């Protein structure tokens, strides 16, 4: 009952050894599906060349692109086994996902299938559309990253009722987040955060302890209507009222504390 069905075609043209390969790999899977997995198409292309290594993949459903990734490493495939060469090779990664419809019923949690709407019946349910993209450059030793994400809450399947838009950047051991929340019923909020953390290959190989990374977070909310966020965070089904806040916190991911720079009284109203 858990088996997948569909058709697949594979083409492999590899030469050399496991430590120094060259050639190409192509995989195409059409209509892959299972009992709880709708028909999905997958394509994967990899080229191991004399000057660089290239990988590209995409996932589609009903001729609609769901996610894709393209990566290039400027290193001869024959040097992939050389750790120093891998770490210092220039890279370029581009990836994206969406727009993907997310639905949450009162009983079932998030579901990306269209059948979730039928399960919801007349009860209140979340319907959101998510979109994300990623760009990474530099090297594994010193990467630079920029990621953006959008989530739009939809009312009656089309009209936007609220949105979250976020940008995450990383360069020179500094990560920064800038997220904005808006509601068509009124109000807005902004969350900004920075952290000094080493995401290079050497630090990750040693074992990254993200919980100890220093962080500085600032939140400003101006009468943000919360109704559109109902169902966004399980198990909370309904939210209402308006949020007004002004606060700043510093510390680590494992233990934030209010900053002395925060206003002595930060108004907060949730109903």
Short mmCIF file of C-alpha atoms in Angstrom, two decimals:
data_model
loop_
_atom_site.label_atom_id
_atom_site.label_comp_id
_atom_site.label_asym_id
_atom_site.label_seq_id
_atom_site.Cartn_x
_atom_site.Cartn_y
_atom_site.Cartn_z
CA UNK A 1 0.00 0.00 0.00
CA UNK A 2 2.96 2.34 0.48
CA UNK A 3 4.57 1.60 -2.91
CA UNK A 4 5.04 4.29 -5.55
CA UNK A 5 3.88 3.94 -9.14
CA UNK A 6 4.81 5.83 -12.31
CA UNK A 7 7.40 5.68 -15.06
CA UNK A 8 11.10 6.48 -14.93
CA UNK A 9 14.00 6.74 -17.35
CA UNK A 10 17.65 6.80 -16.32
CA UNK A 11 20.72 7.50 -18.43
CA UNK A 12 24.17 7.09 -16.94
CA UNK A 13 27.45 7.84 -18.70
CA UNK A 14 30.23 7.71 -16.12
CA UNK A 15 33.93 7.08 -16.54
CA UNK A 16 36.98 7.05 -14.31
CA UNK A 17 36.91 5.88 -10.70
CA UNK A 18 34.69 6.50 -7.69
CA UNK A 19 37.20 9.07 -6.40
CA UNK A 20 37.72 10.74 -9.79
CA UNK A 21 34.56 10.34 -11.89
CA UNK A 22 33.52 12.13 -15.07
CA UNK A 23 30.45 11.97 -17.28
CA UNK A 24 26.75 12.64 -16.84
CA UNK A 25 23.61 11.36 -15.12
CA UNK A 26 20.05 12.03 -16.22
CA UNK A 27 16.91 10.88 -14.42
CA UNK A 28 13.30 11.56 -15.39
CA UNK A 29 10.34 10.26 -13.37
CA UNK A 30 6.82 10.94 -14.64
CA UNK A 31 3.57 10.55 -12.73
CA UNK A 32 5.16 9.14 -9.59
CA UNK A 33 2.36 8.64 -7.09
CA UNK A 34 1.22 6.66 -4.08
CA UNK A 35 -1.81 6.33 -1.86
CA UNK A 36 -1.11 9.66 -0.13
CA UNK A 37 1.24 11.11 -2.74
CA UNK A 38 -0.32 12.81 -5.79
CA UNK A 39 1.19 12.41 -9.25
CA UNK A 40 4.51 14.24 -9.39
CA UNK A 41 7.19 14.65 -12.05
CA UNK A 42 10.91 14.79 -11.27
CA UNK A 43 13.92 15.62 -13.41
CA UNK A 44 17.56 15.42 -12.34
CA UNK A 45 20.61 16.27 -14.48
CA UNK A 46 24.20 16.08 -13.28
CA UNK A 47 27.38 16.73 -15.25
CA UNK A 48 30.84 15.88 -13.97
CA UNK A 49 33.13 17.85 -16.26
CA UNK A 50 36.77 18.67 -16.69
CA UNK A 51 36.22 22.28 -15.51
CA UNK A 52 33.18 22.16 -13.25
CA UNK A 53 30.42 20.09 -11.70
CA UNK A 54 26.80 20.97 -12.46
CA UNK A 55 23.57 19.69 -10.93
CA UNK A 56 20.02 20.72 -11.78
CA UNK A 57 16.73 19.31 -10.52
CA UNK A 58 13.07 20.24 -10.68
CA UNK A 59 9.82 18.92 -9.26
CA UNK A 60 6.49 19.57 -10.98
CA UNK A 61 2.89 18.56 -10.45
CA UNK A 62 0.22 18.81 -13.12
CA UNK A 63 2.69 20.70 -15.34
CA UNK A 64 3.16 23.27 -12.59
CA UNK A 65 6.68 23.78 -11.24
CA UNK A 66 6.83 23.24 -7.47
CA UNK A 67 10.54 23.46 -6.73
CA UNK A 68 13.86 23.67 -8.54
CA UNK A 69 17.57 23.91 -7.85
CA UNK A 70 20.62 24.63 -9.96
CA UNK A 71 24.17 24.34 -8.59
CA UNK A 72 27.59 24.86 -10.16
CA UNK A 73 30.94 24.20 -8.49
CA UNK A 74 33.98 25.45 -10.37
CA UNK A 75 36.12 22.40 -9.70
CA UNK A 76 37.14 19.55 -12.02
CA UNK A 77 35.19 16.41 -11.19
CA UNK A 78 38.49 14.55 -10.87
CA UNK A 79 39.31 16.72 -7.82
CA UNK A 80 36.09 16.14 -5.91
CA UNK A 81 37.92 13.88 -3.47
CA UNK A 82 40.31 16.72 -2.59
CA UNK A 83 38.75 18.35 0.49
CA UNK A 84 40.76 21.57 0.24
CA UNK A 85 39.81 21.97 -3.43
CA UNK A 86 36.13 21.36 -2.64
CA UNK A 87 36.05 23.87 0.19
CA UNK A 88 37.72 26.64 -1.82
CA UNK A 89 35.97 26.05 -5.14
CA UNK A 90 33.70 28.94 -6.23
CA UNK A 91 30.05 27.92 -6.11
CA UNK A 92 26.79 29.27 -7.42
CA UNK A 93 23.51 27.87 -6.15
CA UNK A 94 20.04 29.01 -7.12
CA UNK A 95 16.86 27.42 -5.82
CA UNK A 96 13.20 28.18 -5.55
CA UNK A 97 9.92 26.71 -4.36
CA UNK A 98 6.37 27.67 -5.14
CA UNK A 99 4.00 29.16 -5.41
CA UNK A 100 2.65 26.27 -3.34
CA UNK A 101 -0.84 26.23 -1.87
CA UNK A 102 -1.01 25.31 1.81
CA UNK A 103 -4.27 24.42 3.43
CA UNK A 104 -4.98 23.57 7.02
CA UNK A 105 -8.23 22.02 8.16
CA UNK A 106 -9.45 22.08 11.76
CA UNK A 107 -8.64 18.37 12.11
CA UNK A 108 -5.82 17.49 9.75
CA UNK A 109 -3.00 20.06 9.83
CA UNK A 110 -1.17 21.37 6.80
CA UNK A 111 -1.83 19.71 3.46
CA UNK A 112 -0.61 20.72 0.01
CA UNK A 113 -3.32 18.78 -1.81
CA UNK A 114 -6.48 20.37 -3.12
CA UNK A 115 -8.62 17.74 -1.35
CA UNK A 116 -7.98 19.46 1.97
CA UNK A 117 -10.58 22.10 1.15
CA UNK A 118 -13.25 19.43 0.90
CA UNK A 119 -12.25 17.97 4.28
CA UNK A 120 -12.64 21.36 5.93
CA UNK A 121 -16.32 21.60 5.17
CA UNK A 122 -17.80 24.79 6.54
CA UNK A 123 -15.26 25.15 9.32
CA UNK A 124 -12.61 27.83 9.46
CA UNK A 125 -9.44 26.71 7.67
CA UNK A 126 -6.16 28.25 6.66
CA UNK A 127 -5.47 28.76 2.97
CA UNK A 128 -2.09 30.26 2.21
CA UNK A 129 0.25 30.51 -0.76
CA UNK A 130 3.98 30.23 -0.14
CA UNK A 131 6.92 31.22 -2.32
CA UNK A 132 10.64 31.03 -1.54
CA UNK A 133 13.95 31.43 -3.32
CA UNK A 134 17.61 31.04 -2.42
CA UNK A 135 20.90 32.31 -3.86
CA UNK A 136 24.27 31.18 -2.51
CA UNK A 137 27.67 32.23 -3.83
CA UNK A 138 31.29 32.40 -2.71
CA UNK A 139 32.85 29.17 -1.47
CA UNK A 140 31.98 26.56 1.14
CA UNK A 141 34.64 28.14 3.33
CA UNK A 142 33.17 31.65 3.00
CA UNK A 143 29.64 31.50 1.61
CA UNK A 144 27.25 34.36 0.99
CA UNK A 145 23.54 33.64 1.09
CA UNK A 146 20.35 35.51 0.34
CA UNK A 147 16.97 33.88 0.85
CA UNK A 148 13.52 35.38 0.51
CA UNK A 149 10.15 33.94 1.49
CA UNK A 150 6.58 35.06 1.13
CA UNK A 151 3.43 33.65 2.65
CA UNK A 152 0.09 35.12 1.64
CA UNK A 153 -3.02 34.15 3.58
CA UNK A 154 -5.99 33.97 1.25
CA UNK A 155 -9.66 34.54 1.96
CA UNK A 156 -12.25 32.66 -0.09
CA UNK A 157 -9.39 31.16 -2.09
CA UNK A 158 -8.32 34.36 -3.84
CA UNK A 159 -8.37 37.68 -1.95
CA UNK A 160 -5.33 38.30 0.26
CA UNK A 161 -6.10 38.79 3.95
CA UNK A 162 -2.56 39.03 5.29
CA UNK A 163 1.05 38.35 4.38
CA UNK A 164 4.51 37.63 5.73
CA UNK A 165 7.54 38.67 3.69
CA UNK A 166 11.02 37.84 4.94
CA UNK A 167 14.59 38.30 3.73
CA UNK A 168 17.51 36.40 5.25
CA UNK A 169 21.10 37.28 4.35
CA UNK A 170 24.46 35.92 5.41
CA UNK A 171 27.98 37.16 4.63
CA UNK A 172 31.25 37.56 6.53
CA UNK A 173 29.96 35.67 9.59
CA UNK A 174 26.93 37.92 9.95
CA UNK A 175 23.35 36.79 9.48
CA UNK A 176 20.45 39.21 9.25
CA UNK A 177 16.68 38.72 9.12
CA UNK A 178 14.11 41.31 8.09
CA UNK A 179 10.48 40.16 8.20
CA UNK A 180 7.36 42.23 7.66
CA UNK A 181 3.79 41.25 8.49
CA UNK A 182 0.79 43.06 7.06
CA UNK A 183 -2.97 42.65 7.24
CA UNK A 184 -5.52 43.94 4.76
CA UNK A 185 -7.73 44.69 7.79
CA UNK A 186 -5.11 47.10 9.08
CA UNK A 187 -1.82 47.37 10.88
CA UNK A 188 1.67 46.04 10.31
CA UNK A 189 4.65 44.58 12.15
CA UNK A 190 8.36 44.25 11.49
CA UNK A 191 10.88 41.86 12.99
CA UNK A 192 14.59 42.54 12.51
CA UNK A 193 17.37 40.39 13.83
CA UNK A 194 21.12 40.02 13.45
CA UNK A 195 23.52 37.36 14.64
CA UNK A 196 27.26 36.77 14.48
CA UNK A 197 27.74 33.15 13.50
CA UNK A 198 30.23 31.23 11.35
CA UNK A 199 28.43 29.12 8.76
CA UNK A 200 31.58 28.20 6.85
CA UNK A 201 32.51 24.59 6.16
CA UNK A 202 35.12 24.38 8.93
CA UNK A 203 32.74 25.61 11.64
CA UNK A 204 29.94 23.29 10.55
CA UNK A 205 32.32 20.32 10.30
CA UNK A 206 33.41 20.95 13.89
CA UNK A 207 29.80 20.97 15.02
CA UNK A 208 27.83 24.21 14.96
CA UNK A 209 26.19 25.21 18.23
CA UNK A 210 23.58 27.66 16.93
CA UNK A 211 22.03 28.01 20.39
CA UNK A 212 25.07 29.92 21.64
CA UNK A 213 25.23 32.39 18.75
CA UNK A 214 24.77 36.03 19.89
CA UNK A 215 21.58 37.57 18.58
CA UNK A 216 19.93 40.99 18.57
CA UNK A 217 16.19 41.13 17.80
CA UNK A 218 13.89 44.12 17.48
CA UNK A 219 10.11 43.94 17.09
CA UNK A 220 7.83 46.83 16.13
CA UNK A 221 4.10 46.25 15.72
CA UNK A 222 1.50 48.89 15.00
CA UNK A 223 -2.08 47.71 15.56
CA UNK A 224 -1.58 44.57 13.47
CA UNK A 225 -4.89 42.79 12.98
CA UNK A 226 -4.34 39.14 13.94
CA UNK A 227 -7.46 37.48 12.54
CA UNK A 228 -5.77 36.39 9.30
CA UNK A 229 -3.24 34.32 11.28
CA UNK A 230 -5.93 31.96 12.59
CA UNK A 231 -4.80 28.41 11.90
CA UNK A 232 -1.29 29.45 10.98
CA UNK A 233 0.25 28.02 14.16
CA UNK A 234 -1.16 24.73 15.38
CA UNK A 235 -2.96 24.09 17.71
CA UNK A 236 -4.21 27.72 17.73
CA UNK A 237 -7.34 27.76 15.57
CA UNK A 238 -8.56 31.33 16.04
CA UNK A 239 -6.85 34.63 16.72
CA UNK A 240 -8.41 38.04 17.07
CA UNK A 241 -7.70 41.59 18.15
CA UNK A 242 -4.77 43.81 17.34
CA UNK A 243 -1.10 43.65 18.31
CA UNK A 244 0.90 46.73 19.27
CA UNK A 245 4.42 46.22 20.59
CA UNK A 246 7.87 47.76 20.68
CA UNK A 247 10.65 45.63 22.12
CA UNK A 248 14.27 44.70 21.71
CA UNK A 249 16.10 41.66 23.05
CA UNK A 250 19.72 40.56 23.07
CA UNK A 251 21.46 37.39 24.10
CA UNK A 252 21.72 34.01 22.42
CA UNK A 253 19.25 31.83 20.56
CA UNK A 254 19.12 29.71 23.68
CA UNK A 255 18.35 32.60 26.02
CA UNK A 256 17.15 36.03 24.92
CA UNK A 257 16.72 38.84 27.45
CA UNK A 258 15.04 42.26 27.10
CA UNK A 259 17.50 45.00 26.20
CA UNK A 260 17.90 48.10 28.34
CA UNK A 261 17.21 50.08 25.17
CA UNK A 262 13.66 48.77 25.03
CA UNK A 263 10.91 51.20 26.04
CA UNK A 264 10.02 50.89 29.73
CA UNK A 265 6.52 49.81 28.79
CA UNK A 266 5.80 48.06 25.53
CA UNK A 267 2.06 48.14 24.82
CA UNK A 268 0.64 44.77 23.89
CA UNK A 269 -2.98 44.04 23.08
CA UNK A 270 -4.26 40.60 22.07
CA UNK A 271 -7.82 39.45 22.33
#
